[in-house]
mmCIF file of C-alpha atoms and ligand atoms in Angstrom:
data_model
loop_
_atom_site.group_PDB
_atom_site.id
_atom_site.type_symbol
_atom_site.label_atom_id
_atom_site.label_comp_id
_atom_site.label_asym_id
_atom_site.label_seq_id
_atom_site.Cartn_x
_atom_site.Cartn_y
_atom_site.Cartn_z
ATOM 1 C CA UNK A 1 -12.196 6.916 -4.306
ATOM 2 C CA UNK A 2 -9.229 8.418 -2.514
ATOM 3 C CA UNK A 3 -5.901 7.521 -1.415
ATOM 4 C CA UNK A 4 -2.770 8.197 0.198
ATOM 5 C CA UNK A 5 0.253 6.777 0.137
ATOM 6 C CA UNK A 6 3.168 7.764 2.642
ATOM 7 C CA UNK A 7 7.130 6.588 2.931
ATOM 8 C CA UNK A 8 9.514 7.615 5.491
ATOM 9 C CA UNK A 9 12.431 8.531 2.977
ATOM 10 C CA UNK A 10 13.380 9.451 -0.634
ATOM 11 C CA UNK A 11 14.954 6.532 -0.592
ATOM 12 C CA UNK A 12 11.715 4.486 -0.151
ATOM 13 C CA UNK A 13 10.713 5.711 -3.709
ATOM 14 C CA UNK A 14 11.561 3.144 -6.139
ATOM 15 C CA UNK A 15 9.572 0.490 -3.964
ATOM 16 C CA UNK A 16 6.761 2.449 -3.286
ATOM 17 C CA UNK A 17 6.406 3.975 -7.174
ATOM 18 C CA UNK A 18 4.927 0.329 -7.280
ATOM 19 C CA UNK A 19 2.197 1.428 -5.304
ATOM 20 C CA UNK A 20 1.553 4.394 -6.702
ATOM 21 C CA UNK A 21 1.556 2.665 -10.496
ATOM 22 C CA UNK A 22 -0.999 0.023 -9.471
ATOM 23 C CA UNK A 23 -3.454 2.475 -8.424
ATOM 24 C CA UNK A 24 -2.837 4.853 -11.697
ATOM 25 C CA UNK A 25 -3.445 1.737 -14.010
ATOM 26 C CA UNK A 26 -7.006 1.343 -12.080
ATOM 27 C CA UNK A 27 -8.050 5.413 -12.034
ATOM 28 C CA UNK A 28 -7.292 5.826 -8.283
ATOM 29 C CA UNK A 29 -6.453 9.120 -7.248
ATOM 30 C CA UNK A 30 -3.881 9.445 -4.764
ATOM 31 C CA UNK A 31 -1.814 11.798 -3.150
ATOM 32 C CA UNK A 32 1.968 10.669 -2.055
ATOM 33 C CA UNK A 33 3.653 12.092 0.883
ATOM 34 C CA UNK A 34 7.225 11.711 2.477
ATOM 35 C CA UNK A 35 7.142 11.658 6.217
ATOM 36 C CA UNK A 36 8.833 10.235 9.069
ATOM 37 C CA UNK A 37 7.404 9.109 12.483
ATOM 38 C CA UNK A 38 10.596 9.958 13.891
ATOM 39 C CA UNK A 39 12.295 13.130 11.817
ATOM 40 C CA UNK A 40 9.127 14.978 10.635
ATOM 41 C CA UNK A 41 6.444 13.939 13.647
ATOM 42 C CA UNK A 42 4.248 16.886 13.603
ATOM 43 C CA UNK A 43 4.324 16.720 9.974
ATOM 44 C CA UNK A 44 2.990 13.742 10.510
ATOM 45 C CA UNK A 45 0.310 14.731 12.965
ATOM 46 C CA UNK A 46 -0.801 17.189 10.605
ATOM 47 C CA UNK A 47 -0.731 15.376 7.351
ATOM 48 C CA UNK A 48 -3.438 12.517 9.086
ATOM 49 C CA UNK A 49 -5.731 15.056 10.520
ATOM 50 C CA UNK A 50 -5.460 16.257 6.897
ATOM 51 C CA UNK A 51 -6.353 12.625 5.715
ATOM 52 C CA UNK A 52 -9.297 13.051 7.653
ATOM 53 C CA UNK A 53 -10.433 16.183 6.264
ATOM 54 C CA UNK A 54 -10.248 15.308 2.807
ATOM 55 C CA UNK A 55 -11.982 11.843 2.778
ATOM 56 C CA UNK A 56 -9.244 9.940 2.031
ATOM 57 C CA UNK A 57 -10.536 6.199 2.328
ATOM 58 C CA UNK A 58 -7.237 4.246 2.314
ATOM 59 C CA UNK A 59 -3.270 4.977 3.730
ATOM 60 C CA UNK A 60 -0.626 2.984 2.003
ATOM 61 C CA UNK A 61 2.405 3.590 4.202
ATOM 62 C CA UNK A 62 5.982 2.031 3.623
ATOM 63 C CA UNK A 63 8.776 2.418 5.782
ATOM 64 C CA UNK A 64 12.362 0.678 6.442
ATOM 65 C CA UNK A 65 14.517 0.138 9.395
ATOM 66 C CA UNK A 66 12.820 0.496 12.631
ATOM 67 C CA UNK A 67 9.056 1.310 10.314
ATOM 68 C CA UNK A 68 7.089 2.823 12.738
ATOM 69 C CA UNK A 69 5.524 5.261 10.141
ATOM 70 C CA UNK A 70 2.449 3.093 9.369
ATOM 71 C CA UNK A 71 1.339 1.795 13.081
ATOM 72 C CA UNK A 72 1.759 5.463 14.167
ATOM 73 C CA UNK A 73 -0.188 6.606 11.515
ATOM 74 C CA UNK A 74 -2.919 3.825 12.162
ATOM 75 C CA UNK A 75 -2.675 5.168 15.750
ATOM 76 C CA UNK A 76 -3.876 8.753 14.731
ATOM 77 C CA UNK A 77 -6.723 7.560 12.529
ATOM 78 C CA UNK A 78 -9.407 5.034 11.840
ATOM 79 C CA UNK A 79 -8.679 4.795 8.406
ATOM 80 C CA UNK A 80 -7.381 1.441 7.089
ATOM 81 C CA UNK A 81 -3.370 1.141 6.960
ATOM 82 C CA UNK A 82 -1.582 -0.930 4.737
ATOM 83 C CA UNK A 83 2.229 -1.734 5.448
ATOM 84 C CA UNK A 84 4.833 -2.305 3.202
ATOM 85 C CA UNK A 85 7.779 -2.977 4.721
ATOM 86 C CA UNK A 86 11.374 -1.632 2.669
ATOM 87 C CA UNK A 87 14.230 -3.477 2.751
ATOM 88 C CA UNK A 88 16.775 -0.581 3.879
ATOM 89 C CA UNK A 89 19.496 -1.656 6.059
ATOM 90 C CA UNK A 90 21.338 -4.154 7.191
ATOM 91 C CA UNK A 91 18.790 -6.633 8.266
ATOM 92 C CA UNK A 92 17.116 -6.661 4.906
ATOM 93 C CA UNK A 93 13.677 -5.651 5.830
ATOM 94 C CA UNK A 94 12.918 -7.982 8.401
ATOM 95 C CA UNK A 95 13.336 -5.460 11.136
ATOM 96 C CA UNK A 96 10.761 -3.551 9.215
ATOM 97 C CA UNK A 97 8.158 -6.488 8.566
ATOM 98 C CA UNK A 98 8.358 -7.533 11.985
ATOM 99 C CA UNK A 99 8.085 -4.022 13.083
ATOM 100 C CA UNK A 100 4.884 -3.148 11.015
ATOM 101 C CA UNK A 101 3.098 -6.607 11.462
ATOM 102 C CA UNK A 102 3.564 -7.219 15.355
ATOM 103 C CA UNK A 103 0.766 -4.336 15.970
ATOM 104 C CA UNK A 104 -0.700 -4.465 19.136
ATOM 105 C CA UNK A 105 -4.504 -4.530 19.515
ATOM 106 C CA UNK A 106 -6.622 -2.799 18.689
ATOM 107 C CA UNK A 107 -4.414 -0.588 16.257
ATOM 108 C CA UNK A 108 -4.320 -3.228 13.318
ATOM 109 C CA UNK A 109 -1.676 -2.504 10.185
ATOM 110 C CA UNK A 110 -2.588 -4.744 7.314
ATOM 111 C CA UNK A 111 1.202 -6.005 6.320
ATOM 112 C CA UNK A 112 2.302 -7.357 2.770
ATOM 113 C CA UNK A 113 5.420 -8.364 2.284
ATOM 114 C CA UNK A 114 8.806 -6.710 2.230
ATOM 115 C CA UNK A 115 9.146 -4.552 -0.593
ATOM 116 C CA UNK A 116 5.724 -5.790 -2.434
ATOM 117 C CA UNK A 117 4.300 -2.160 -2.681
ATOM 118 C CA UNK A 118 2.526 -3.823 -5.582
ATOM 119 C CA UNK A 119 0.239 -6.009 -3.005
ATOM 120 C CA UNK A 120 -0.495 -3.618 -0.951
ATOM 121 C CA UNK A 121 -1.935 -1.205 -4.033
ATOM 122 C CA UNK A 122 -3.756 -3.845 -5.332
ATOM 123 C CA UNK A 123 -5.283 -4.559 -1.362
ATOM 124 C CA UNK A 124 -6.267 -1.064 -1.310
ATOM 125 C CA UNK A 125 -8.012 -1.613 -4.453
ATOM 126 C CA UNK A 126 -10.175 -4.745 -3.570
ATOM 127 C CA UNK A 127 -10.987 -2.614 -0.192
ATOM 128 C CA UNK A 128 -12.178 0.400 -2.130
ATOM 129 C CA UNK A 129 -14.172 -2.250 -4.596
ATOM 130 C CA UNK A 130 -16.159 -2.935 -1.539
ATOM 131 C CA UNK A 131 -17.791 0.576 -1.827
ATOM 132 C CA UNK A 132 -17.345 1.202 -6.033
ATOM 133 C CA UNK A 133 -18.772 -1.032 -8.520
ATOM 134 C CA UNK A 134 -17.095 -0.277 -11.319
ATOM 135 C CA UNK A 135 -13.694 -1.031 -9.689
ATOM 136 C CA UNK A 136 -14.746 -4.258 -8.770
ATOM 137 C CA UNK A 137 -15.825 -4.564 -12.364
ATOM 138 C CA UNK A 138 -12.376 -3.744 -13.393
ATOM 139 C CA UNK A 139 -10.604 -5.833 -10.691
ATOM 140 C CA UNK A 140 -12.571 -9.000 -11.575
ATOM 141 C CA UNK A 141 -11.631 -8.531 -15.566
ATOM 142 C CA UNK A 142 -7.979 -7.943 -14.306
ATOM 143 C CA UNK A 143 -8.045 -11.234 -12.445
ATOM 144 C CA UNK A 144 -9.414 -13.068 -15.176
ATOM 145 C CA UNK A 145 -6.696 -12.043 -17.881
ATOM 146 C CA UNK A 146 -4.205 -12.401 -15.511
ATOM 147 C CA UNK A 147 -5.438 -16.134 -14.797
ATOM 148 C CA UNK A 148 -5.428 -16.634 -18.737
ATOM 149 C CA UNK A 149 -2.105 -15.831 -19.217
ATOM 150 C CA UNK A 150 -0.743 -17.416 -16.614
ATOM 151 C CA UNK A 151 -2.392 -20.812 -17.821
ATOM 152 C CA UNK A 152 -1.284 -19.805 -21.501
ATOM 153 C CA UNK A 153 2.333 -19.022 -20.479
ATOM 154 C CA UNK A 154 3.435 -20.534 -17.286
ATOM 155 C CA UNK A 155 2.072 -23.715 -17.585
ATOM 156 C CA UNK A 156 3.652 -25.216 -20.760
ATOM 157 C CA UNK A 157 5.263 -28.397 -19.671
ATOM 158 C CA UNK A 158 7.367 -27.843 -22.602
ATOM 159 C CA UNK A 159 9.110 -24.945 -21.307
ATOM 160 C CA UNK A 160 11.384 -27.359 -19.351
HETATM 161 C C1 RP5 B 1 13.126 4.561 6.988
HETATM 162 O O1 RP5 B 1 14.498 4.604 7.238
HETATM 163 C C2 RP5 B 1 13.089 5.213 5.950
HETATM 164 O O2 RP5 B 1 11.722 4.573 6.029
HETATM 165 C C3 RP5 B 1 13.723 4.389 5.504
HETATM 166 O O3 RP5 B 1 13.327 2.953 4.939
HETATM 167 C C4 RP5 B 1 15.044 4.007 6.215
HETATM 168 C C5 RP5 B 1 16.570 4.581 5.594
HETATM 169 O O4 RP5 B 1 15.986 6.208 5.211
HETATM 170 P P1 RP5 B 1 17.073 7.073 4.722
HETATM 171 O O5 RP5 B 1 18.394 7.153 5.935
HETATM 172 O O6 RP5 B 1 17.337 6.378 3.385
HETATM 173 O O7 RP5 B 1 16.485 8.720 4.678
HETATM 174 O O8 RP5 B 1 12.756 5.816 7.715
#
């Protein structure tokens, strides 16, 4: 199982670490790259080609502001791209959210909520689990425990 995490600036690291943590928790190998669609376009081109050669199966791409990174990656490959809008800048991530989610057909980017890099990883894990049975079992157990914790801890009426 191979994933790649790409983000547009070192200033995105804190958000994107949440994706890395979730992939690690489930034992999925990944590489991480800081690349900008605007500031280092040639490096982006080269890196996407390397993803294809290395058999990368899913890409998580995070960016803020005009946030073209996930869409430009998606335009260069058939590997599915999950986009993470990042709340850098004056518009609090609304700019990045609209930029990432409003891709023209037939070049989709599956978009998660602003700064929700963990959800990007969980979606990546679910997609990978279609192919990798042990991962499917791990995810099912994770959901079962999460549900049990939620019912035990959060639903107690005496917590008012
Ligand atoms: C985007 O611009 C990056 O993804 C980052 O969220 C934002 C600001 O980048 P820096 O100016 O902090 O490098 O391309």
